[in-house]
PDB file of C-alpha atoms in Angstrom:
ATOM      1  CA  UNK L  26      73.091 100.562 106.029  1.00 89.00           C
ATOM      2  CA  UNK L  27      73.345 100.722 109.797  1.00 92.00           C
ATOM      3  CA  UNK L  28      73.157  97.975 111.748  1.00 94.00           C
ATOM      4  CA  UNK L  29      73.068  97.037 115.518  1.00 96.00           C
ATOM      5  CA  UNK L  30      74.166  93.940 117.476  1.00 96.00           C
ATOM      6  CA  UNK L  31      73.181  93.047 120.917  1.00 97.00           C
ATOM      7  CA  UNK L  32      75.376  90.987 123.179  1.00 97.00           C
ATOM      8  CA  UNK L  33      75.784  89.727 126.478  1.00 97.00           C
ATOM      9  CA  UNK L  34      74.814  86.845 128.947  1.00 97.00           C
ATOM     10  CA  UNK L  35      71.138  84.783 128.128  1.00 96.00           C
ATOM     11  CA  UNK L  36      70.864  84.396 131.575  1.00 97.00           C
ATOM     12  CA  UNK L  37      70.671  86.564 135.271  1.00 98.00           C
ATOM     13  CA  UNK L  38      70.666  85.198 138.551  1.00 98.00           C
ATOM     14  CA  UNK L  39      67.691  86.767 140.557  1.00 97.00           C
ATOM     15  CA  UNK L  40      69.361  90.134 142.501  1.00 97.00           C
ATOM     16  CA  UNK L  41      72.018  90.503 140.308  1.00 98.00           C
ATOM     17  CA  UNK L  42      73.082  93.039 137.434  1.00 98.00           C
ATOM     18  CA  UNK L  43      72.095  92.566 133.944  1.00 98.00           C
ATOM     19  CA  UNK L  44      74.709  94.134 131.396  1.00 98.00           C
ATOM     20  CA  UNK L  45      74.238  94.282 127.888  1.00 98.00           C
ATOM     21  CA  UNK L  46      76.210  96.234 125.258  1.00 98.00           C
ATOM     22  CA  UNK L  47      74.934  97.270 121.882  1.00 98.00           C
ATOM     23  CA  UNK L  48      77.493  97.493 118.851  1.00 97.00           C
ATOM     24  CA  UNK L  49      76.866  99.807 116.156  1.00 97.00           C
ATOM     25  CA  UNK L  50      78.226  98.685 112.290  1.00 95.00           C
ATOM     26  CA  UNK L  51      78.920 100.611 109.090  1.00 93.00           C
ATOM     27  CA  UNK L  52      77.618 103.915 110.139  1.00 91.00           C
ATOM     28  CA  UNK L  53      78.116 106.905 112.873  1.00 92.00           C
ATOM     29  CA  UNK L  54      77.373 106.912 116.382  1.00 92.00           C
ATOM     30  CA  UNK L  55      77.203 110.191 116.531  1.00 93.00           C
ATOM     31  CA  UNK L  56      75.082 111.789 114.409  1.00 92.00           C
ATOM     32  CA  UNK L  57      73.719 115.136 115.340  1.00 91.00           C
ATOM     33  CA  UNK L  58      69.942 114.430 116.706  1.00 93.00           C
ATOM     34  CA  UNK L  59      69.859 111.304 117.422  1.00 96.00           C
ATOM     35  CA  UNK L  60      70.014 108.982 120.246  1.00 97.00           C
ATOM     36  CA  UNK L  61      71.007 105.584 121.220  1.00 97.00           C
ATOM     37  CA  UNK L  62      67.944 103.853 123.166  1.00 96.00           C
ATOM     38  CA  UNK L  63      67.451 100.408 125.119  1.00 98.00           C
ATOM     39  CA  UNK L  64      63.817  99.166 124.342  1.00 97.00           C
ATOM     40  CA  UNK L  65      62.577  95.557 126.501  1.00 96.00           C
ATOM     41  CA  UNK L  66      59.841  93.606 125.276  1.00 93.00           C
ATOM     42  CA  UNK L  67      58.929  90.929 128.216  1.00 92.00           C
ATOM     43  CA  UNK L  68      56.955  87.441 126.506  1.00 89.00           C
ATOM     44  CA  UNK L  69      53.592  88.061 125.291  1.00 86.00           C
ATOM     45  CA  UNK L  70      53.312  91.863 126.187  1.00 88.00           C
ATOM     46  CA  UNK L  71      54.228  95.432 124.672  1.00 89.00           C
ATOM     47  CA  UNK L  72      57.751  97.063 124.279  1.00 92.00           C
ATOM     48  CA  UNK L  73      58.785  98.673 126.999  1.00 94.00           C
ATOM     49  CA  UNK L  74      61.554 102.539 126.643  1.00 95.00           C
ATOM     50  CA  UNK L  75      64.349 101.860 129.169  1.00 97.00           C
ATOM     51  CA  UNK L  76      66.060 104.928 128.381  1.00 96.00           C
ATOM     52  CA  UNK L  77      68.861 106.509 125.827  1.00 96.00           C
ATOM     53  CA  UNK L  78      72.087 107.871 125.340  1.00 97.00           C
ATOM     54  CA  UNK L  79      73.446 110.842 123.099  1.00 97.00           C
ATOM     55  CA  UNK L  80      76.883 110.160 121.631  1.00 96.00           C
ATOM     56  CA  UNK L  81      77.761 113.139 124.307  1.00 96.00           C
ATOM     57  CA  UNK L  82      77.059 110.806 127.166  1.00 96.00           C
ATOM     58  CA  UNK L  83      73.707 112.910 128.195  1.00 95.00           C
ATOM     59  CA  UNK L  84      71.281 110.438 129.097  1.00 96.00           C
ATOM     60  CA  UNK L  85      67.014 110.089 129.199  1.00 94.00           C
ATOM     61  CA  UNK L  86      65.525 107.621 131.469  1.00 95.00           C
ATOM     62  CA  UNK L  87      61.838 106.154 131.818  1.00 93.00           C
ATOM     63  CA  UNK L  88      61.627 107.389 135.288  1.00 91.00           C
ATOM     64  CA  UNK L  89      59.600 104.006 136.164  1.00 92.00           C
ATOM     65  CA  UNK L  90      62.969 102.198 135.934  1.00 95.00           C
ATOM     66  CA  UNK L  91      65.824 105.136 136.276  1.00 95.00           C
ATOM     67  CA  UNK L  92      66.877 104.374 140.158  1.00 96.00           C
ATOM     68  CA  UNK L  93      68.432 100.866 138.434  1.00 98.00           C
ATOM     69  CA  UNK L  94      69.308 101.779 134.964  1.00 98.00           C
ATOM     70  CA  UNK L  95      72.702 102.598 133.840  1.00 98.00           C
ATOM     71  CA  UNK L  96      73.335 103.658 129.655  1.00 98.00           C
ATOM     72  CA  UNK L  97      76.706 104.259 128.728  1.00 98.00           C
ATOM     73  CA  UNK L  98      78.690 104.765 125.664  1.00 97.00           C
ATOM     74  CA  UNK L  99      82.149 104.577 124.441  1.00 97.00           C
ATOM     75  CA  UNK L 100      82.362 106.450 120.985  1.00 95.00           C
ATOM     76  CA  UNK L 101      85.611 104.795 119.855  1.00 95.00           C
ATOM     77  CA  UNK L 102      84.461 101.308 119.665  1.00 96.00           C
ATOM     78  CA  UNK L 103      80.747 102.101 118.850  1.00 96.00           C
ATOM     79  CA  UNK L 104      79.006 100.743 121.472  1.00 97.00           C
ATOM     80  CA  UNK L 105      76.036 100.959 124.051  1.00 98.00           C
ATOM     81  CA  UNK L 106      76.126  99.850 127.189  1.00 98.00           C
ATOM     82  CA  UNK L 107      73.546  99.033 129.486  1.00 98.00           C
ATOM     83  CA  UNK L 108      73.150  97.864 133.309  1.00 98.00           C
ATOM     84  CA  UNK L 109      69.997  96.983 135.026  1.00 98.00           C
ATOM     85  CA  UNK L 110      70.783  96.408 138.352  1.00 98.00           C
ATOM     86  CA  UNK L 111      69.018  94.422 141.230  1.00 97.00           C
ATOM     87  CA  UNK L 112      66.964  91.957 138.537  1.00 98.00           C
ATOM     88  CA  UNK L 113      63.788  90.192 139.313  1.00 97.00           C
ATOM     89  CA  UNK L 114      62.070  87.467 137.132  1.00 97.00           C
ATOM     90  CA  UNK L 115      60.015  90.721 136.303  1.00 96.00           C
ATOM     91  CA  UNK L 116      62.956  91.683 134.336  1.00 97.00           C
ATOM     92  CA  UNK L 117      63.350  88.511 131.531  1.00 98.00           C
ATOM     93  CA  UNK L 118      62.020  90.406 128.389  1.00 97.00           C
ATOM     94  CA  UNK L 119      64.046  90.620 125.009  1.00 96.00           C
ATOM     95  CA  UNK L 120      66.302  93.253 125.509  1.00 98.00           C
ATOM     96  CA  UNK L 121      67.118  95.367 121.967  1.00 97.00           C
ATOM     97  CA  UNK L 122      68.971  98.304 121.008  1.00 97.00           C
ATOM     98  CA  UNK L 123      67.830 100.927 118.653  1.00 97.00           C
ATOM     99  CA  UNK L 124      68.538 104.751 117.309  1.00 97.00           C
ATOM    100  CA  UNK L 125      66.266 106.995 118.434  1.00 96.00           C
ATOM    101  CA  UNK L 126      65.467 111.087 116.830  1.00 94.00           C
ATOM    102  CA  UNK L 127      65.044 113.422 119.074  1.00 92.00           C
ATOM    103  CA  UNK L 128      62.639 115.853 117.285  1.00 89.00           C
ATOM    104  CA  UNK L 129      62.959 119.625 118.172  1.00 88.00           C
ATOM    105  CA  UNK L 130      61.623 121.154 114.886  1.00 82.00           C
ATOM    106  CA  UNK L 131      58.255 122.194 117.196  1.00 76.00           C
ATOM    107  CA  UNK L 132      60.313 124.177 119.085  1.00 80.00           C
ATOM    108  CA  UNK L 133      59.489 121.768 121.811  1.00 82.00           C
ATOM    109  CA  UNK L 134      61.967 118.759 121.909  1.00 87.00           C
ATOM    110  CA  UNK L 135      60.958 115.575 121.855  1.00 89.00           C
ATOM    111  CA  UNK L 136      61.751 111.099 121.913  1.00 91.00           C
ATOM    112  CA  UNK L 137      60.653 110.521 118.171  1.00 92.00           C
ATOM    113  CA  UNK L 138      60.826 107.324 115.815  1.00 94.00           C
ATOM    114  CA  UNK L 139      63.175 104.652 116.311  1.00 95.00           C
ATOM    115  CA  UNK L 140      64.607 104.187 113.038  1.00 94.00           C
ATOM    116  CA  UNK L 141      67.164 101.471 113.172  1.00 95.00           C
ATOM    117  CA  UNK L 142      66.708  98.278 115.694  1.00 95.00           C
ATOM    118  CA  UNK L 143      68.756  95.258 116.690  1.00 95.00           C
ATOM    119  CA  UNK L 144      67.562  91.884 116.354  1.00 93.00           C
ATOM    120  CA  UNK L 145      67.208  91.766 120.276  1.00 95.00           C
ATOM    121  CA  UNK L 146      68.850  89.666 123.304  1.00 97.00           C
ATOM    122  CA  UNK L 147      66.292  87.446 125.542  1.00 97.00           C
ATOM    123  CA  UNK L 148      67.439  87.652 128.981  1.00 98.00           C
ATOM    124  CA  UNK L 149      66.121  85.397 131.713  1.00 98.00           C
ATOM    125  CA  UNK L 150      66.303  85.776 135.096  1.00 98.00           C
ATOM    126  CA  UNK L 151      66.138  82.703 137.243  1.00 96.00           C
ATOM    127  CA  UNK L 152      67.981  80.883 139.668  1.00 94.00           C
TER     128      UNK L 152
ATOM    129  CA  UNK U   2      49.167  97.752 131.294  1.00 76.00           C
ATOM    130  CA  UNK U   3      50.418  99.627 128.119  1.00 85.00           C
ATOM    131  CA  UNK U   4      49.649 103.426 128.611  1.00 89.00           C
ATOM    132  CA  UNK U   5      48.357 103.358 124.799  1.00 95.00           C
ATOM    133  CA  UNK U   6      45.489 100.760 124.467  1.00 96.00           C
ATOM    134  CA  UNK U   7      45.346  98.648 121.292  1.00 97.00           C
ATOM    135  CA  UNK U   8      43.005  95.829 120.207  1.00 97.00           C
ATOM    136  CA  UNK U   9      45.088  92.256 121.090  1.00 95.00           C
ATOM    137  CA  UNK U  10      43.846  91.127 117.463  1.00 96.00           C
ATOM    138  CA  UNK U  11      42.882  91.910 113.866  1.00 97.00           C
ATOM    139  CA  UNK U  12      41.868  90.116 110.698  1.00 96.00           C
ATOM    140  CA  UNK U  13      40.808  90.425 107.544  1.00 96.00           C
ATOM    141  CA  UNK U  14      41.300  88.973 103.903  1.00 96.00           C
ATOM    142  CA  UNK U  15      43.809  88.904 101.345  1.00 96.00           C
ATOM    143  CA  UNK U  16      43.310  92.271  99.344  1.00 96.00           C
ATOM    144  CA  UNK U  17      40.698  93.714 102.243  1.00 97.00           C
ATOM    145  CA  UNK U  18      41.207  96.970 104.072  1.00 97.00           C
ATOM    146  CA  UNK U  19      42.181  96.625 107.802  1.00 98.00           C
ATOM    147  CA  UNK U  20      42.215  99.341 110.730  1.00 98.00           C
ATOM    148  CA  UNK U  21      44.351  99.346 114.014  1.00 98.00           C
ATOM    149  CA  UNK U  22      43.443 101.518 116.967  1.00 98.00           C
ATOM    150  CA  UNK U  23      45.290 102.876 119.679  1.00 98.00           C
ATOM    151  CA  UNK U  24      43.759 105.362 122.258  1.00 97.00           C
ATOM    152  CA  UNK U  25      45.722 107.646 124.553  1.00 96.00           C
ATOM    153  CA  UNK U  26      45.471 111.463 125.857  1.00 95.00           C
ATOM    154  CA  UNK U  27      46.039 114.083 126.137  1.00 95.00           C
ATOM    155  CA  UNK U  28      49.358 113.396 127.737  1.00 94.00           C
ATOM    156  CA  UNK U  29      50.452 111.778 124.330  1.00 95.00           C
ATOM    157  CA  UNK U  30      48.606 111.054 121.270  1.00 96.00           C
ATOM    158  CA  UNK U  31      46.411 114.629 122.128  1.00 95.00           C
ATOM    159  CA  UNK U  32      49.355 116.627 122.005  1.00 91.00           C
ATOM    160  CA  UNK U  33      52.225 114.537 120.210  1.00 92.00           C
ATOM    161  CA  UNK U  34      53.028 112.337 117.138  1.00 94.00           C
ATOM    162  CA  UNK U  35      52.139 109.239 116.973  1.00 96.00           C
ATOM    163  CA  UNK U  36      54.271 106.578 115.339  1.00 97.00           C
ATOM    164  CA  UNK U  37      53.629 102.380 114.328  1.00 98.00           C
ATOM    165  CA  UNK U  38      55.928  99.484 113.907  1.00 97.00           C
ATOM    166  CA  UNK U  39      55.023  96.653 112.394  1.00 96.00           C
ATOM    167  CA  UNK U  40      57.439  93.414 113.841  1.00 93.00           C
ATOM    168  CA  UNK U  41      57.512  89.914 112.280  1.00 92.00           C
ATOM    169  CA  UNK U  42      58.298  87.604 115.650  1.00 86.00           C
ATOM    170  CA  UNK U  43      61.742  87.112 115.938  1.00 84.00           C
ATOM    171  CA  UNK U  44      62.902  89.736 113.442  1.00 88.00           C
ATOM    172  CA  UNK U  45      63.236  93.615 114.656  1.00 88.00           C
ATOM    173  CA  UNK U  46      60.838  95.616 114.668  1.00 91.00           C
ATOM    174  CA  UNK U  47      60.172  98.303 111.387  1.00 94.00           C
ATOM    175  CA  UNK U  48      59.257 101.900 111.216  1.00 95.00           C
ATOM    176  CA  UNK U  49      56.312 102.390 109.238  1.00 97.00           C
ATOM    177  CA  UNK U  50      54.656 104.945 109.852  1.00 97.00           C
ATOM    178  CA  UNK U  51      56.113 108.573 111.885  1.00 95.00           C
ATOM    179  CA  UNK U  52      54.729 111.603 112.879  1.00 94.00           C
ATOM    180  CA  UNK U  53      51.551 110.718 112.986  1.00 96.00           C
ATOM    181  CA  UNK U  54      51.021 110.130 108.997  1.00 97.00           C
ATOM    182  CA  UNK U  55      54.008 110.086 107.443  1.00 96.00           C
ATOM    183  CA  UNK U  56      55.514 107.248 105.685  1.00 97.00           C
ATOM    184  CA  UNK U  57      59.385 106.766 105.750  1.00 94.00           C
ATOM    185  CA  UNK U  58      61.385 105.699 102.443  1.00 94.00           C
ATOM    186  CA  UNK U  59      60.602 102.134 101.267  1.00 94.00           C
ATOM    187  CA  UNK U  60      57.124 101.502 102.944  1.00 96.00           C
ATOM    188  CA  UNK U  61      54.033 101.207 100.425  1.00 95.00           C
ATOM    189  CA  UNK U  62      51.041 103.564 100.275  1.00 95.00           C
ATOM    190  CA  UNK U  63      48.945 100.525 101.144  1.00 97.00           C
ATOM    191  CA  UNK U  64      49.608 101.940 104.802  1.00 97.00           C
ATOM    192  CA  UNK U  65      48.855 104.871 106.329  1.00 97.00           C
ATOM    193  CA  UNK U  66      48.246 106.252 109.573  1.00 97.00           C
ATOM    194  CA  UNK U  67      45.381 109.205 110.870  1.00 97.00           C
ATOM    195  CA  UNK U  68      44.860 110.877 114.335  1.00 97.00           C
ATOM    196  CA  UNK U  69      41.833 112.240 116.150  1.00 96.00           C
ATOM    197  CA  UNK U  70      41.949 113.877 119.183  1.00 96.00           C
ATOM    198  CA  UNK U  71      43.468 110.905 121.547  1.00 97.00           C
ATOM    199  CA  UNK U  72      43.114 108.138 119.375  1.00 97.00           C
ATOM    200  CA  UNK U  73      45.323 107.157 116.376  1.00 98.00           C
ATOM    201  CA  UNK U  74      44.799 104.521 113.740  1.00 98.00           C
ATOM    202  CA  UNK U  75      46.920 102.686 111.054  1.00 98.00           C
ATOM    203  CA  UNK U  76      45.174 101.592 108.029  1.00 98.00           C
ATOM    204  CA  UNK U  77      46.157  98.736 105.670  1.00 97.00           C
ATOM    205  CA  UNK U  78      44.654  98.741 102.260  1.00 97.00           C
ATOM    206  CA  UNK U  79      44.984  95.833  99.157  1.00 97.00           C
ATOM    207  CA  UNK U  80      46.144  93.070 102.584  1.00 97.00           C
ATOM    208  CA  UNK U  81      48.697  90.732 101.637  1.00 96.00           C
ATOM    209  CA  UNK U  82      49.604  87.592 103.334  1.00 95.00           C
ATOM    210  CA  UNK U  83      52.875  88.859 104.318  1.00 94.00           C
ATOM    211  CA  UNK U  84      51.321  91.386 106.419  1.00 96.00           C
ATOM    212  CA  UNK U  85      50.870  89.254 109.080  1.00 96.00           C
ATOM    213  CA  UNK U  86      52.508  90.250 112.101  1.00 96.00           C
ATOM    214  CA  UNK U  87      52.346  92.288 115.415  1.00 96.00           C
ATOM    215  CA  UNK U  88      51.812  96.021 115.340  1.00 97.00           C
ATOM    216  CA  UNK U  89      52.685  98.518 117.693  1.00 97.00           C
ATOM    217  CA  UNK U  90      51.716 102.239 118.432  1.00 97.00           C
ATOM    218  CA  UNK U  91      54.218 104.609 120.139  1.00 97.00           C
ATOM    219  CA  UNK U  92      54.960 107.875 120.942  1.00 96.00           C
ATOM    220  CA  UNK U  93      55.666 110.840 123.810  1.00 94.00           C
ATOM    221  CA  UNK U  94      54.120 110.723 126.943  1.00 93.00           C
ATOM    222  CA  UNK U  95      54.316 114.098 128.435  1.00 88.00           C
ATOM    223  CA  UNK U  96      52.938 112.647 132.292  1.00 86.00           C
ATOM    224  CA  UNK U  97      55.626 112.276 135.445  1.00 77.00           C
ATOM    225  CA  UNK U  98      59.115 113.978 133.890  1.00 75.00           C
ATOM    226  CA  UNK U  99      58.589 112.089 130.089  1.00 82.00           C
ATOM    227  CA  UNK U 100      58.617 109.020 128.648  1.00 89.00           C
ATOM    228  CA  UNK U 101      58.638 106.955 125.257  1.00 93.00           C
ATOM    229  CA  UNK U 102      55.519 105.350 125.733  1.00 94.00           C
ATOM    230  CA  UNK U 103      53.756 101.868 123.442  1.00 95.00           C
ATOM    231  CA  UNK U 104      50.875 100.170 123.211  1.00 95.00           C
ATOM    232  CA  UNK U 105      50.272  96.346 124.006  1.00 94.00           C
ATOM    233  CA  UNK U 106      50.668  95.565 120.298  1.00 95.00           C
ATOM    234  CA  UNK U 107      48.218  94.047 118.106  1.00 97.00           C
ATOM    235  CA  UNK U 108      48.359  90.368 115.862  1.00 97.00           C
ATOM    236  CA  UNK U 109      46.923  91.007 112.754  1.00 97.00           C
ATOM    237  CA  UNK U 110      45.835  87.374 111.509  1.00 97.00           C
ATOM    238  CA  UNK U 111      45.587  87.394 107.418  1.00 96.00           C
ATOM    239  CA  UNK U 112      42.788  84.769 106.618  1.00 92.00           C
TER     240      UNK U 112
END
């Protein structure tokens, strides 16, 4: 069964750059079709895409957040990276990892289902 | 401000049939699937239902999921106390250069 881990720091000083990295356990990261995504959740409202990652290194971004978001991936250790940069309190949410189809079976291709989540990283940003 | 609007809350009794909306456009639910979660707080969220109706391995017929024109609903039959948590509508937003796109989420309180 496939299973993600988030790590990294609990805690962002106000301007700075939030990195996270996502490790991925007892399966492939790079499986044809599917992509490696960043979801946020900030307290008490809905999940928010960041953006995702194919094991290639091409990358999707929501464009509300692109001009600070940075998704990379190193296929020999499994894992996910992500940097936010220039943080604002705006930016505490839980922070999770996730894999992500990309559906082109329309003939038009698609951001499908998440299928397999981490338990998710609250990050904080205060001074 | 989610760009799919669900209802912040739901209820209903043990063994009752529930409903959860979610309203879009045509920039999303009108034109592409729509998918739900269902997340227990502090636990990660689970796929339950995908492309618009379909249920993945594992999840009970008790839910299942419809769409109408912009709007979307999942439907939970025979409720359980278990069922109790936050659910979530999501899916493809065609608007500015694409994005995955959820709703606010809605608590589903099992009296």
């Amino acid at each position: 069964q496939l299973q993600l881990q988030e790590s990294g720091p609990g805690l962002v000083r106000p301007s700075e750059t939030l990195s996270l990295t996502c490790t991925v356990f007892a399966g492939s990261i790079s499986t044809s079709g599917y992509y490696w995504g960043w979801i946020r959740q900030p307290p008490g409202r809905g999940p928010e895409w960041i953006g995702n990652i194919y094991y290639s290194g091409s990358t999707f971004y929501n464009p509300s957040l692109e001009s600070r978001v940075t998704i990379s991936i190193d296929t020999s250790t499994k894992k996910i990276s992500l940097k936010l940069r220039s943080v604002t309190a705006a930016d505490t949410a839980v922070y999770s990892c996730a894999r992500q189809l990309r559906d082109c079976s329309g003939g038009y291709c698609y951001f499908a289902e998440f299928d397999y989540w981490g338990q998710g990283i609250l990050v904080t940003v205060s001074s | 401000q989610s760009v799919l609007t669900q209802p912040p809350s739901a209820s209903g009794t043990p063994g009752q049939r529930v409903t959860i909306s979610c309203s879009g456009s045509n920039f999303n639910i009108g034109t592409h699937s729509v998918f739900w979660y269902r997340q227990v707080p502090g636990t990660a969220p689970k796929l339950l239902i995908h492309r618009d109706n379909q249920r993945p391995s594992g999840v009970p017929d008790r839910f299942s999921g419809s769409k109408s024109g912009t709007s979307a609903s999942l439907a939970i039959s025979g409720l359980q106390s278990d069922d109790e948590a936050d659910y979530y509508c999501a899916g493809w937003d065609d608007s500015l250069s694409g994005n995955v796109v959820f709703g606010g989420g809605t608590k589903l309180t099992v009296l």
